[in-house]
mmCIF file of C-alpha atoms and ligand atoms in Angstrom:
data_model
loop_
_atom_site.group_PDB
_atom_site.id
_atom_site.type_symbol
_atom_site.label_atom_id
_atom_site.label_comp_id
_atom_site.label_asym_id
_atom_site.label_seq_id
_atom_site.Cartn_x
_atom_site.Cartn_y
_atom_site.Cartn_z
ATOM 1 C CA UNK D 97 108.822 116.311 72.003
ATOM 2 C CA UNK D 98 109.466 118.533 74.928
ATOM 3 C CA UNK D 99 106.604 118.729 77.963
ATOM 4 C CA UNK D 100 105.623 122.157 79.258
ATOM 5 C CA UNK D 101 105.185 122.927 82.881
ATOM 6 C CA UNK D 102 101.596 124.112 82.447
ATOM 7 C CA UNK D 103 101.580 124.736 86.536
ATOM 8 C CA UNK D 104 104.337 124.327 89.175
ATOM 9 C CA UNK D 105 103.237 124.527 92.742
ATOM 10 C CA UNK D 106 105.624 123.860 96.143
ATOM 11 C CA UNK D 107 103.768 121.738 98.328
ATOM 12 C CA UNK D 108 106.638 121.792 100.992
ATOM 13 C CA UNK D 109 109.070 124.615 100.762
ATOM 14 C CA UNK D 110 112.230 123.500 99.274
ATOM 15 C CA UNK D 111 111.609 119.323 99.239
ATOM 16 C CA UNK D 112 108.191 118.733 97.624
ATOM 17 C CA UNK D 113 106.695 120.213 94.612
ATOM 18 C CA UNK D 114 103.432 119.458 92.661
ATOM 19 C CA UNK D 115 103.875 119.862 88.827
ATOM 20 C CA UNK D 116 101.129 119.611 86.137
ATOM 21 C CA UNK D 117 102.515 118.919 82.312
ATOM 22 C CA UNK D 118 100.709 119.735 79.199
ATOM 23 C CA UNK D 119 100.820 115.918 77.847
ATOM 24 C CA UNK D 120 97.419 114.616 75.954
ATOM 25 C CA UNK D 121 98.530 111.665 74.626
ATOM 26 C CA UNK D 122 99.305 110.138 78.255
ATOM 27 C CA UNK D 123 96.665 111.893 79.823
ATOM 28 C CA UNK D 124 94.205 110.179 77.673
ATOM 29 C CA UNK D 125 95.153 106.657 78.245
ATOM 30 C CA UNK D 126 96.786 106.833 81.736
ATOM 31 C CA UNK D 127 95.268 105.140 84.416
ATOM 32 C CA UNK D 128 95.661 104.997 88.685
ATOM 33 C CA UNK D 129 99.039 102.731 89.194
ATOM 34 C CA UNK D 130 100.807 104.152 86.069
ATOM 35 C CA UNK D 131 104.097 105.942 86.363
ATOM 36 C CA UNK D 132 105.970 108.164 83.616
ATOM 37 C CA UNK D 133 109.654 108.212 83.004
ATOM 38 C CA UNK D 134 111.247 111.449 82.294
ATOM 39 C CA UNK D 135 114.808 113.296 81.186
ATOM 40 C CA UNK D 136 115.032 116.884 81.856
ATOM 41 C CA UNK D 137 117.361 117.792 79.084
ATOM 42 C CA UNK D 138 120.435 115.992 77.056
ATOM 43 C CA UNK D 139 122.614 115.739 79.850
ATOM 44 C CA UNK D 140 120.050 114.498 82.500
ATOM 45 C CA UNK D 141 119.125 110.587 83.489
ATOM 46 C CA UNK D 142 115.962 109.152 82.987
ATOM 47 C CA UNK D 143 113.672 108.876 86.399
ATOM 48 C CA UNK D 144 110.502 107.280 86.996
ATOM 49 C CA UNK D 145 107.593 109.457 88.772
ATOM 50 C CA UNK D 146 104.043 108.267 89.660
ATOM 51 C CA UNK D 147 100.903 109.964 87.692
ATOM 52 C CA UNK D 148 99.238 111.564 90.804
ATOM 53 C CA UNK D 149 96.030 112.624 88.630
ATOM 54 C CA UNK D 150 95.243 113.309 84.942
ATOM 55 C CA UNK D 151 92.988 115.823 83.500
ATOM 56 C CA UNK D 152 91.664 114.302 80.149
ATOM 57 C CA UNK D 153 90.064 117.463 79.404
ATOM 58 C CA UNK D 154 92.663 119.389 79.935
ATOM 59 C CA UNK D 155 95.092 117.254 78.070
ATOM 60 C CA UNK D 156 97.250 116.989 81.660
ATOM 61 C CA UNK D 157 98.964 115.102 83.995
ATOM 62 C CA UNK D 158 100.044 115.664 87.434
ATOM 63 C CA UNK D 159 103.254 114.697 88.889
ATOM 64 C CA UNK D 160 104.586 115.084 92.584
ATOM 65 C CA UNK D 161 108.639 114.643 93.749
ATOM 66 C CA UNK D 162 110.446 115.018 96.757
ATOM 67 C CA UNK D 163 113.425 116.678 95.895
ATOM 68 C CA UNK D 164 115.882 113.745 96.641
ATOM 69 C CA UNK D 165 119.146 114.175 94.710
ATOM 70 C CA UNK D 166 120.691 115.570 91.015
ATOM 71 C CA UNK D 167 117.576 115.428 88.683
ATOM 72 C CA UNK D 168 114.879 116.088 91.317
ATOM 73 C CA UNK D 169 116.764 119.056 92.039
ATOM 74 C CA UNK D 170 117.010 119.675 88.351
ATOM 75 C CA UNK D 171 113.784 119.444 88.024
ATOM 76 C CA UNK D 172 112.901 122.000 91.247
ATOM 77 C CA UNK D 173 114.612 124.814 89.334
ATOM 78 C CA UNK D 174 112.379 124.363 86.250
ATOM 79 C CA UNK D 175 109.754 126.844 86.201
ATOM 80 C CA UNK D 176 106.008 127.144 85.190
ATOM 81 C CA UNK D 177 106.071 127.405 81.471
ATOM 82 C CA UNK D 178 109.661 125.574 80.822
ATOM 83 C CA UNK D 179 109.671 122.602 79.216
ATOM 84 C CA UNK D 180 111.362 119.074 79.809
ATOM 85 C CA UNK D 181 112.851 117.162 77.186
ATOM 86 C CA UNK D 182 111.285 113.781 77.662
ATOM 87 C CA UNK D 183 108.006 112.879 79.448
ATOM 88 C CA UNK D 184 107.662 108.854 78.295
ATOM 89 C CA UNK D 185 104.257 107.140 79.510
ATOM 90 C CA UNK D 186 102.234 105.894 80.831
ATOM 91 C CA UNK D 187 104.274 102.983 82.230
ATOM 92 C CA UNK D 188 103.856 100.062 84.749
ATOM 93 C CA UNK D 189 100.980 97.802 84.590
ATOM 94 C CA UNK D 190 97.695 99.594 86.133
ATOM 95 C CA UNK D 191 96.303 99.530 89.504
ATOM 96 C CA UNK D 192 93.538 96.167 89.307
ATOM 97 C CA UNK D 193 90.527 97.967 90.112
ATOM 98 C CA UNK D 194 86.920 95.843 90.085
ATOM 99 C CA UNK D 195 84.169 97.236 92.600
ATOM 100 C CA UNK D 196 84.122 95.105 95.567
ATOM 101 C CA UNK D 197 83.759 97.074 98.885
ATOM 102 C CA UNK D 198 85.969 99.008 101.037
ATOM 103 C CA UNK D 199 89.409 99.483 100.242
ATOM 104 C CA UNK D 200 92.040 101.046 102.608
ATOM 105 C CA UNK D 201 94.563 103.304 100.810
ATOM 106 C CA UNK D 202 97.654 104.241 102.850
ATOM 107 C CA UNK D 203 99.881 106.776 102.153
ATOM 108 C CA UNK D 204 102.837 108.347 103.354
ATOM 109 C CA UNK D 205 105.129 111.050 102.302
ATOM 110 C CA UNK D 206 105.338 111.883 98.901
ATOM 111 C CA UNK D 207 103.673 108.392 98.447
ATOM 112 C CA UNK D 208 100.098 110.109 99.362
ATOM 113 C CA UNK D 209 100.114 111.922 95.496
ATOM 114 C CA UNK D 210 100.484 108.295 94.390
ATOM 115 C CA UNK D 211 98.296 106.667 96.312
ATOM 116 C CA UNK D 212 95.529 109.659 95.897
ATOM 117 C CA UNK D 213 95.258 108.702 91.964
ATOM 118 C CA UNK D 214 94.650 105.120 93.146
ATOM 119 C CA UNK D 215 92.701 105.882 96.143
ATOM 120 C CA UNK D 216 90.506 108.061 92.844
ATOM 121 C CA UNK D 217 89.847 104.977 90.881
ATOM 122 C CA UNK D 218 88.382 102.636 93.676
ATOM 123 C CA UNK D 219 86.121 105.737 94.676
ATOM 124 C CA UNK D 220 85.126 106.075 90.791
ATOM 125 C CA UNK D 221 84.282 102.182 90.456
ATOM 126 C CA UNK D 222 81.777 102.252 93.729
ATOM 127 C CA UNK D 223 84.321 101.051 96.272
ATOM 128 C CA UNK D 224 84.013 102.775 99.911
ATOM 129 C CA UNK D 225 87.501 104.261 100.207
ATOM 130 C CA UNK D 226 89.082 104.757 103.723
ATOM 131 C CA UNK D 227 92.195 106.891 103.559
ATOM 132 C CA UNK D 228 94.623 106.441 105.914
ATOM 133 C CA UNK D 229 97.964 108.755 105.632
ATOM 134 C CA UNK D 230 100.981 109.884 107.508
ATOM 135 C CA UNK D 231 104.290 112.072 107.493
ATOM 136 C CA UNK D 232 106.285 113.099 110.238
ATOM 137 C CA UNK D 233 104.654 116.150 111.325
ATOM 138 C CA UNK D 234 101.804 118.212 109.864
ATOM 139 C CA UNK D 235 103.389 120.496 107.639
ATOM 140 C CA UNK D 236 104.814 117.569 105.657
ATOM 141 C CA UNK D 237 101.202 116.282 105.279
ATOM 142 C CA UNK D 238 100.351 115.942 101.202
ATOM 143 C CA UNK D 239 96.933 115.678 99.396
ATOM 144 C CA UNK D 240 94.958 115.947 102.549
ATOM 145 C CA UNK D 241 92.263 118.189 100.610
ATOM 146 C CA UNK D 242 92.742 116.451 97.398
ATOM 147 C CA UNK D 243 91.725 112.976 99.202
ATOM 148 C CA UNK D 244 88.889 114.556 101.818
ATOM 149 C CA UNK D 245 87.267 115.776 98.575
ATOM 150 C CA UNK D 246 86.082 111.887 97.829
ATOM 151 C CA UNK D 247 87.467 109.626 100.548
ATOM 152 C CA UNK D 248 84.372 108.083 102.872
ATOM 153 C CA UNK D 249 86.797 108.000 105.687
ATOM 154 C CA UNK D 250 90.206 109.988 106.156
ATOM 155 C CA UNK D 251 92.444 108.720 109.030
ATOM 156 C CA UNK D 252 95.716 110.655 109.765
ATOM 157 C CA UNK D 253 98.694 110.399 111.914
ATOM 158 C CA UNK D 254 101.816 112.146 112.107
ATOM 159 C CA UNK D 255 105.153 110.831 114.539
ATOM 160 C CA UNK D 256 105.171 113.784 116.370
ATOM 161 C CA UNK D 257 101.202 114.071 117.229
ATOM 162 C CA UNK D 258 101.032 117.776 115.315
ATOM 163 C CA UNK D 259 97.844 116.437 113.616
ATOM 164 C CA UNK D 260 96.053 113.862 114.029
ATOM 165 C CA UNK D 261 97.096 110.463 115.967
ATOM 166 C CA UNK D 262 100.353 110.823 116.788
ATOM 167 C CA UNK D 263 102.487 107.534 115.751
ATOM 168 C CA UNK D 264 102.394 105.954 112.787
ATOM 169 C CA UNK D 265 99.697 104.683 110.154
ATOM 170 C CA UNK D 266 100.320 101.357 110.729
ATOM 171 C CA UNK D 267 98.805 101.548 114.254
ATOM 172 C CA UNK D 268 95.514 103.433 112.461
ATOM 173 C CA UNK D 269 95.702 100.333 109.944
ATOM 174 C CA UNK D 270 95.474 98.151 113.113
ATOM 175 C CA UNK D 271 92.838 99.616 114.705
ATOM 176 C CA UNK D 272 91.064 99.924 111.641
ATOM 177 C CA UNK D 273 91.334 96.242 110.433
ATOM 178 C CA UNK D 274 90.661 94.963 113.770
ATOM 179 C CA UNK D 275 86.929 96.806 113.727
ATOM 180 C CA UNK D 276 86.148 96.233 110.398
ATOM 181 C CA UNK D 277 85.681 92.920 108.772
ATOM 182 C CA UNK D 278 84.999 93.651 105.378
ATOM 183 C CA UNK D 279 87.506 95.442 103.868
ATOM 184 C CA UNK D 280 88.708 93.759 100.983
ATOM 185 C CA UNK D 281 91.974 94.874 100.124
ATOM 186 C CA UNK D 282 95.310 97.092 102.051
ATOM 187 C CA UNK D 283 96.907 99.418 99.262
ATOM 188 C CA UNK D 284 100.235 101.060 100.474
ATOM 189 C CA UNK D 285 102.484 103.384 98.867
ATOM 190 C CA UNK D 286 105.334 105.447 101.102
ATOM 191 C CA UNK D 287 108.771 104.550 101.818
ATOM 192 C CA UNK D 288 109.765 101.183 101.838
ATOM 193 C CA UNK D 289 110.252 100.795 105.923
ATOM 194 C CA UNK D 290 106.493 101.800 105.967
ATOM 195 C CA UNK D 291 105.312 99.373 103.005
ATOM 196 C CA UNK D 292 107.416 96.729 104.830
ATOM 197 C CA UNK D 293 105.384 97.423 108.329
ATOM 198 C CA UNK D 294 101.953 97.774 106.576
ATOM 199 C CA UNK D 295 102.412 94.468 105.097
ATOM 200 C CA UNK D 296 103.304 93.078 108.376
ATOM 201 C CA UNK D 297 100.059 94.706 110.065
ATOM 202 C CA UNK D 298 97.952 93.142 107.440
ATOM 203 C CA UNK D 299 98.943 89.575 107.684
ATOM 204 C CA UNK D 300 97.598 88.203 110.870
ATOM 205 C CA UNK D 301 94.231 89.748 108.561
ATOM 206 C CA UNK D 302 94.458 87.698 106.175
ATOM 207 C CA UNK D 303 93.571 90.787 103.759
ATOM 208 C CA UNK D 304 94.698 91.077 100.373
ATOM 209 C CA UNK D 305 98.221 93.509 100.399
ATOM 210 C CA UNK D 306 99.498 95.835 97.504
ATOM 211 C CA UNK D 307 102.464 97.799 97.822
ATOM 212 C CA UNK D 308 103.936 100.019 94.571
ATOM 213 C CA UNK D 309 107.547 99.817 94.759
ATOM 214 C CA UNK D 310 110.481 102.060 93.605
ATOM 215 C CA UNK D 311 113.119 100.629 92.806
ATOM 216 C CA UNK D 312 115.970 102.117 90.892
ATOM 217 C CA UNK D 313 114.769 102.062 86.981
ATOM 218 C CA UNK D 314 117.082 103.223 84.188
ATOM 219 C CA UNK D 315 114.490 102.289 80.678
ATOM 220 C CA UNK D 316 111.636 101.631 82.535
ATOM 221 C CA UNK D 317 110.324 99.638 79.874
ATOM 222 C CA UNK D 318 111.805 95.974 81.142
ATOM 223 C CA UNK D 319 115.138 95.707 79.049
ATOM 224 C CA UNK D 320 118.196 96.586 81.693
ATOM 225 C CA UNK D 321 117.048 94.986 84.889
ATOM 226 C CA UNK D 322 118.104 97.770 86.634
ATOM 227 C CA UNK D 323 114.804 97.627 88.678
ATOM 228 C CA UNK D 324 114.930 94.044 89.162
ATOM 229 C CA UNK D 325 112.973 93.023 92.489
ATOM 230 C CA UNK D 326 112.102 89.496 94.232
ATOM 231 C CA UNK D 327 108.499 88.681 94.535
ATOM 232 C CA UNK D 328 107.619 85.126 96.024
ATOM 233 C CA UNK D 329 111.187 84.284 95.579
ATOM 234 C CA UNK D 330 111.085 85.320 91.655
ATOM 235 C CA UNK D 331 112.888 87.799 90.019
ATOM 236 C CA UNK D 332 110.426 90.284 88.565
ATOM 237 C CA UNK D 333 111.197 93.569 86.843
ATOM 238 C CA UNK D 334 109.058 96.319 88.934
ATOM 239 C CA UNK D 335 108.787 98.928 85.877
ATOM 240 C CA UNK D 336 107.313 96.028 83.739
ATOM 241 C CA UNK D 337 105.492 93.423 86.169
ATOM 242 C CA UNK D 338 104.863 96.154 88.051
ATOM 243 C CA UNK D 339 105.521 98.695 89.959
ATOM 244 C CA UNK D 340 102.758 97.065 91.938
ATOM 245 C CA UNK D 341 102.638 93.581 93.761
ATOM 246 C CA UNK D 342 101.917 91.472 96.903
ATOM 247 C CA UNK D 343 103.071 93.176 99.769
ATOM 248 C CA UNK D 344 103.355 89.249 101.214
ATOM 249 C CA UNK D 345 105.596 88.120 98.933
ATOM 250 C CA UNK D 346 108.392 91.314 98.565
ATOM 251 C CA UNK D 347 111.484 90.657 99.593
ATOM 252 C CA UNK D 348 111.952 94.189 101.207
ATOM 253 C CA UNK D 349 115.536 94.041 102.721
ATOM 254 C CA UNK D 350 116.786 93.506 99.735
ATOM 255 C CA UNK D 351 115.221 96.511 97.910
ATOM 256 C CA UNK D 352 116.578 98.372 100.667
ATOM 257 C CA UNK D 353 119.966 97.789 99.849
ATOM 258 C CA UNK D 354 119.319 97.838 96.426
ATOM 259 C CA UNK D 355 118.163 101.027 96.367
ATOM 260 C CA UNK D 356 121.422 102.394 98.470
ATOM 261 C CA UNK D 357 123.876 100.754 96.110
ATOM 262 C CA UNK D 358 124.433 103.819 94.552
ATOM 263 C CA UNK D 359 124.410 106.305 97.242
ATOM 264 C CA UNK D 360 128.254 107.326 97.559
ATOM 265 C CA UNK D 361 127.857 108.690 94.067
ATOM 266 C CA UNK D 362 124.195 110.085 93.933
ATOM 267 C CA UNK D 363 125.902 111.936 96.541
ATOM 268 C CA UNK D 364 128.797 113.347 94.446
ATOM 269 C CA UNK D 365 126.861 114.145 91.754
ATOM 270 C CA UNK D 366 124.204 116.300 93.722
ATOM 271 C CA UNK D 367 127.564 117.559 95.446
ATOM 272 C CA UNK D 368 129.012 118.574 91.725
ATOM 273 C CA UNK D 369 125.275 119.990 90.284
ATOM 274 C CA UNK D 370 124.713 122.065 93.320
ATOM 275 C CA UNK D 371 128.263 123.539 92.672
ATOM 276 C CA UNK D 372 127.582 123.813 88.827
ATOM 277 C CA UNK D 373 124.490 125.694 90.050
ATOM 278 C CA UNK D 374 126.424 128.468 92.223
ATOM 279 C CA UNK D 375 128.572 129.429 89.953
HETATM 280 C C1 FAD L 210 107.719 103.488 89.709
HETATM 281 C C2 FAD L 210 108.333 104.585 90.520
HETATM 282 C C3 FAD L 210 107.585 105.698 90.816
HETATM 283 C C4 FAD L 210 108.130 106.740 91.555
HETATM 284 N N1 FAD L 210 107.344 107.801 91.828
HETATM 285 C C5 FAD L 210 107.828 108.842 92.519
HETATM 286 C C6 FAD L 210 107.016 109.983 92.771
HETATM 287 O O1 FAD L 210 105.856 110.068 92.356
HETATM 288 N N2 FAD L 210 107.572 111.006 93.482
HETATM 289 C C7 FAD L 210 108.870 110.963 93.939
HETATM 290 O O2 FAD L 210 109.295 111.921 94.575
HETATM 291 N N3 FAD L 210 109.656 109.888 93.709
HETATM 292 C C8 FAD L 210 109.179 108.837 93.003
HETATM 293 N N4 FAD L 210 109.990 107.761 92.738
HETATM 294 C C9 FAD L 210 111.410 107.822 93.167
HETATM 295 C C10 FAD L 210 112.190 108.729 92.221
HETATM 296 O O3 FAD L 210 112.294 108.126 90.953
HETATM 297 C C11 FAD L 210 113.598 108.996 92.788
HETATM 298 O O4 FAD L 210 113.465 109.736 93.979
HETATM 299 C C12 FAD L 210 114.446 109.788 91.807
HETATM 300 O O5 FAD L 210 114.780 108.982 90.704
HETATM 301 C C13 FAD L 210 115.706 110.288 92.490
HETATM 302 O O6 FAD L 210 116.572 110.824 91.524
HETATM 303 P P1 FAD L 210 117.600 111.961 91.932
HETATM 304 O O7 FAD L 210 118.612 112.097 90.843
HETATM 305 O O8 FAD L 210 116.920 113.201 92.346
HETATM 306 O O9 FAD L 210 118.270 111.393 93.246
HETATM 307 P P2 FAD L 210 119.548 110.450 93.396
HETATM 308 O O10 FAD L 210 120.527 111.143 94.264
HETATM 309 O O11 FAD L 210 119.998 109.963 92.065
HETATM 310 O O12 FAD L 210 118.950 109.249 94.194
HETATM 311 C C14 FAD L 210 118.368 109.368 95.483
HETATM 312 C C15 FAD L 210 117.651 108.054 95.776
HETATM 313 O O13 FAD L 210 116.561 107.922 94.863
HETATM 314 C C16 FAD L 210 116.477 106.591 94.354
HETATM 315 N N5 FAD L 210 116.735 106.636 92.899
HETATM 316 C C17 FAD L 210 117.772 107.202 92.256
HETATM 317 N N6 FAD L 210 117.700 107.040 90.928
HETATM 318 C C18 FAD L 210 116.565 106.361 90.714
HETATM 319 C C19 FAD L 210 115.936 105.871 89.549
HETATM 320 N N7 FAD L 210 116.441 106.054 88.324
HETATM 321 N N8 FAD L 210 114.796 105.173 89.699
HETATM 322 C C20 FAD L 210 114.241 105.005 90.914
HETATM 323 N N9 FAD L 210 114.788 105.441 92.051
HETATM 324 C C21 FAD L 210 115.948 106.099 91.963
HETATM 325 C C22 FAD L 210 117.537 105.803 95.090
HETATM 326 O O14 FAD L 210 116.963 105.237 96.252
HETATM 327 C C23 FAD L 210 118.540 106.822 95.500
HETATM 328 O O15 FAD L 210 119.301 106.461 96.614
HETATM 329 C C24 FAD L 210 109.482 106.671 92.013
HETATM 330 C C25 FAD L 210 110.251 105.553 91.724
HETATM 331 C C26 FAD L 210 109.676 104.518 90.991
HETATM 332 C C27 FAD L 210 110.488 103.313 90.664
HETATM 333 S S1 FES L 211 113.970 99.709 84.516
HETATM 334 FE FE1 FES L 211 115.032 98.486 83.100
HETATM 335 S S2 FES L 211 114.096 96.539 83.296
HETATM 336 FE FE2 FES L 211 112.929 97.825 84.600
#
């Protein structure tokens, strides 16, 4: 049954956008970790994008892209009140969540929204939450209000020192581990350079690591392997045994290239839908 766009807002002018879909059923069984699958109409592919909230009341669910290629572009010319063909979900396994302390979630680019909804559950269980997020400078920061609203501790950085530290989150994560002994567990969700060096900060720690991962997903529901990731040198399917695991244990290089292996045509086809679009 087709979704309607109940509210579409731009977070960054042109690349990042912030849209809340009239969907009950997910909304009421969704939880932090989850991910929907959706098809904008006949012609489009399916793509996976993380719940960044829900709104059980409201019968909603909030999802935030970066405008990347064909269907995220698709999907930026929709408007409030249009409707997408497909919204499947909730998918993935769910966040593990069980009160134990202080947790740091770390976000960066569009991986903030994500992070936020898990960053929401530990805060809702008891756990002290210590935000830690990043982008490249300040007007690409997401979810900063969203996350000060409940976080005990928001630390930010941005690679050109426009807000906060300037540098990366990783060297907050440091500084942060380094002074305090009892956090429990590293969350990271970002691009998968910064998942990589977050799970590199956190070993000499010894502290528990868990990175969501995005790999290319075509059912999302564990049947093609299209997503296929290794994980403690075992082929797991990230839509189904994840999309979250041991930052440890990822093989990251190869879901670099993994995720390129497509590029030259992802390419074309924004190429050709951009031309469609003009006329
Ligand atoms: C579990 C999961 C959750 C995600 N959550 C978010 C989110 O909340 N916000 C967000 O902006 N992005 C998210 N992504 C990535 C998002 O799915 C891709 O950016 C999107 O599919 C790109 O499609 P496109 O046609 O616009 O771009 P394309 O030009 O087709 O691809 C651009 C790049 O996006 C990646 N990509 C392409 N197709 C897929 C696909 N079917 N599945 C996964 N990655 C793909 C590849 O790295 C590719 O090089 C998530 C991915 C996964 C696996
Ligand atoms: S997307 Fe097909 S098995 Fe995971």
């Amino acid at each position: 049954m087709p979704t309607r766009i109940v509210h579409k807002e731009s977070l960054i002018p042109g690349t990042t956008s912030k849209l809340v879909l009239d969907a009950p059923q997910i909304a009421s069984t969704a939880k932090p970790g989850h991910f929907v699958m959706l098809r904008i109409d006949e012609q489009g592919e399916r793509i996976p994008l993380t719940i960044a909230d829900t709104d059980k009341e409201q019968g909603t669910i909030t999802i935030v892209y970066l405008v990347m290629g064909k269907s995220t572009a698709a999907l930026e010319n929709l408007k409030q009140g249009d409707s997408i063909l497909d919204v499947c979900g909730p998918l993935g396994r769910a966040t593990h969540i069980e009160k134990q302390g202080t947790v740091i979630c770390v976000g960066g680019g569009t991986g903030i929204a994500a992070m936020h909804h898990i960053a929401k559950g530990h805060h809702r269980i008891g756990n002290r939450v210590v935000g830690i997020i990043g982008a490249r400078s300040k007007n690409l920061l997401l979810f900063e209000k969203e996350l000060s609203s409940f976080a005990d501790e928001l630390l930010i950085s941005t690679d050109d020192g426009s807000y906060g530290h300037k540098g990366f989150v990783t060297e907050l994560l440091q500084q942060r581990l380094a002074a305090d002994k009892s956090v429990f567990e590293v969350v990271a969700v970002g691009p998968v350079p910064m998942m990589a060096a977050v799970a590199k900060t956190t070993q000499p720690f010894g502290v528990k690591t868990t990175v969501s991962l995005n790999s290319i997903m075509v059912d999302g529901i564990g049947m093609c392997g299209a997503c296929r990731v290794t994980v403690g040198g075992e082929t797991k399917f990230a839509c189904v045994d994840g999309p979250e695991f041991d930052g440890q244990l990822v093989d990251f290089a190869e879901l670099r290239r993994r995720l390129g292996a497509y590029r030259s045509q992802e390419t074309l086809s924004l190429e050709q839908y951009r031309c469609q679009c003009h006329g």
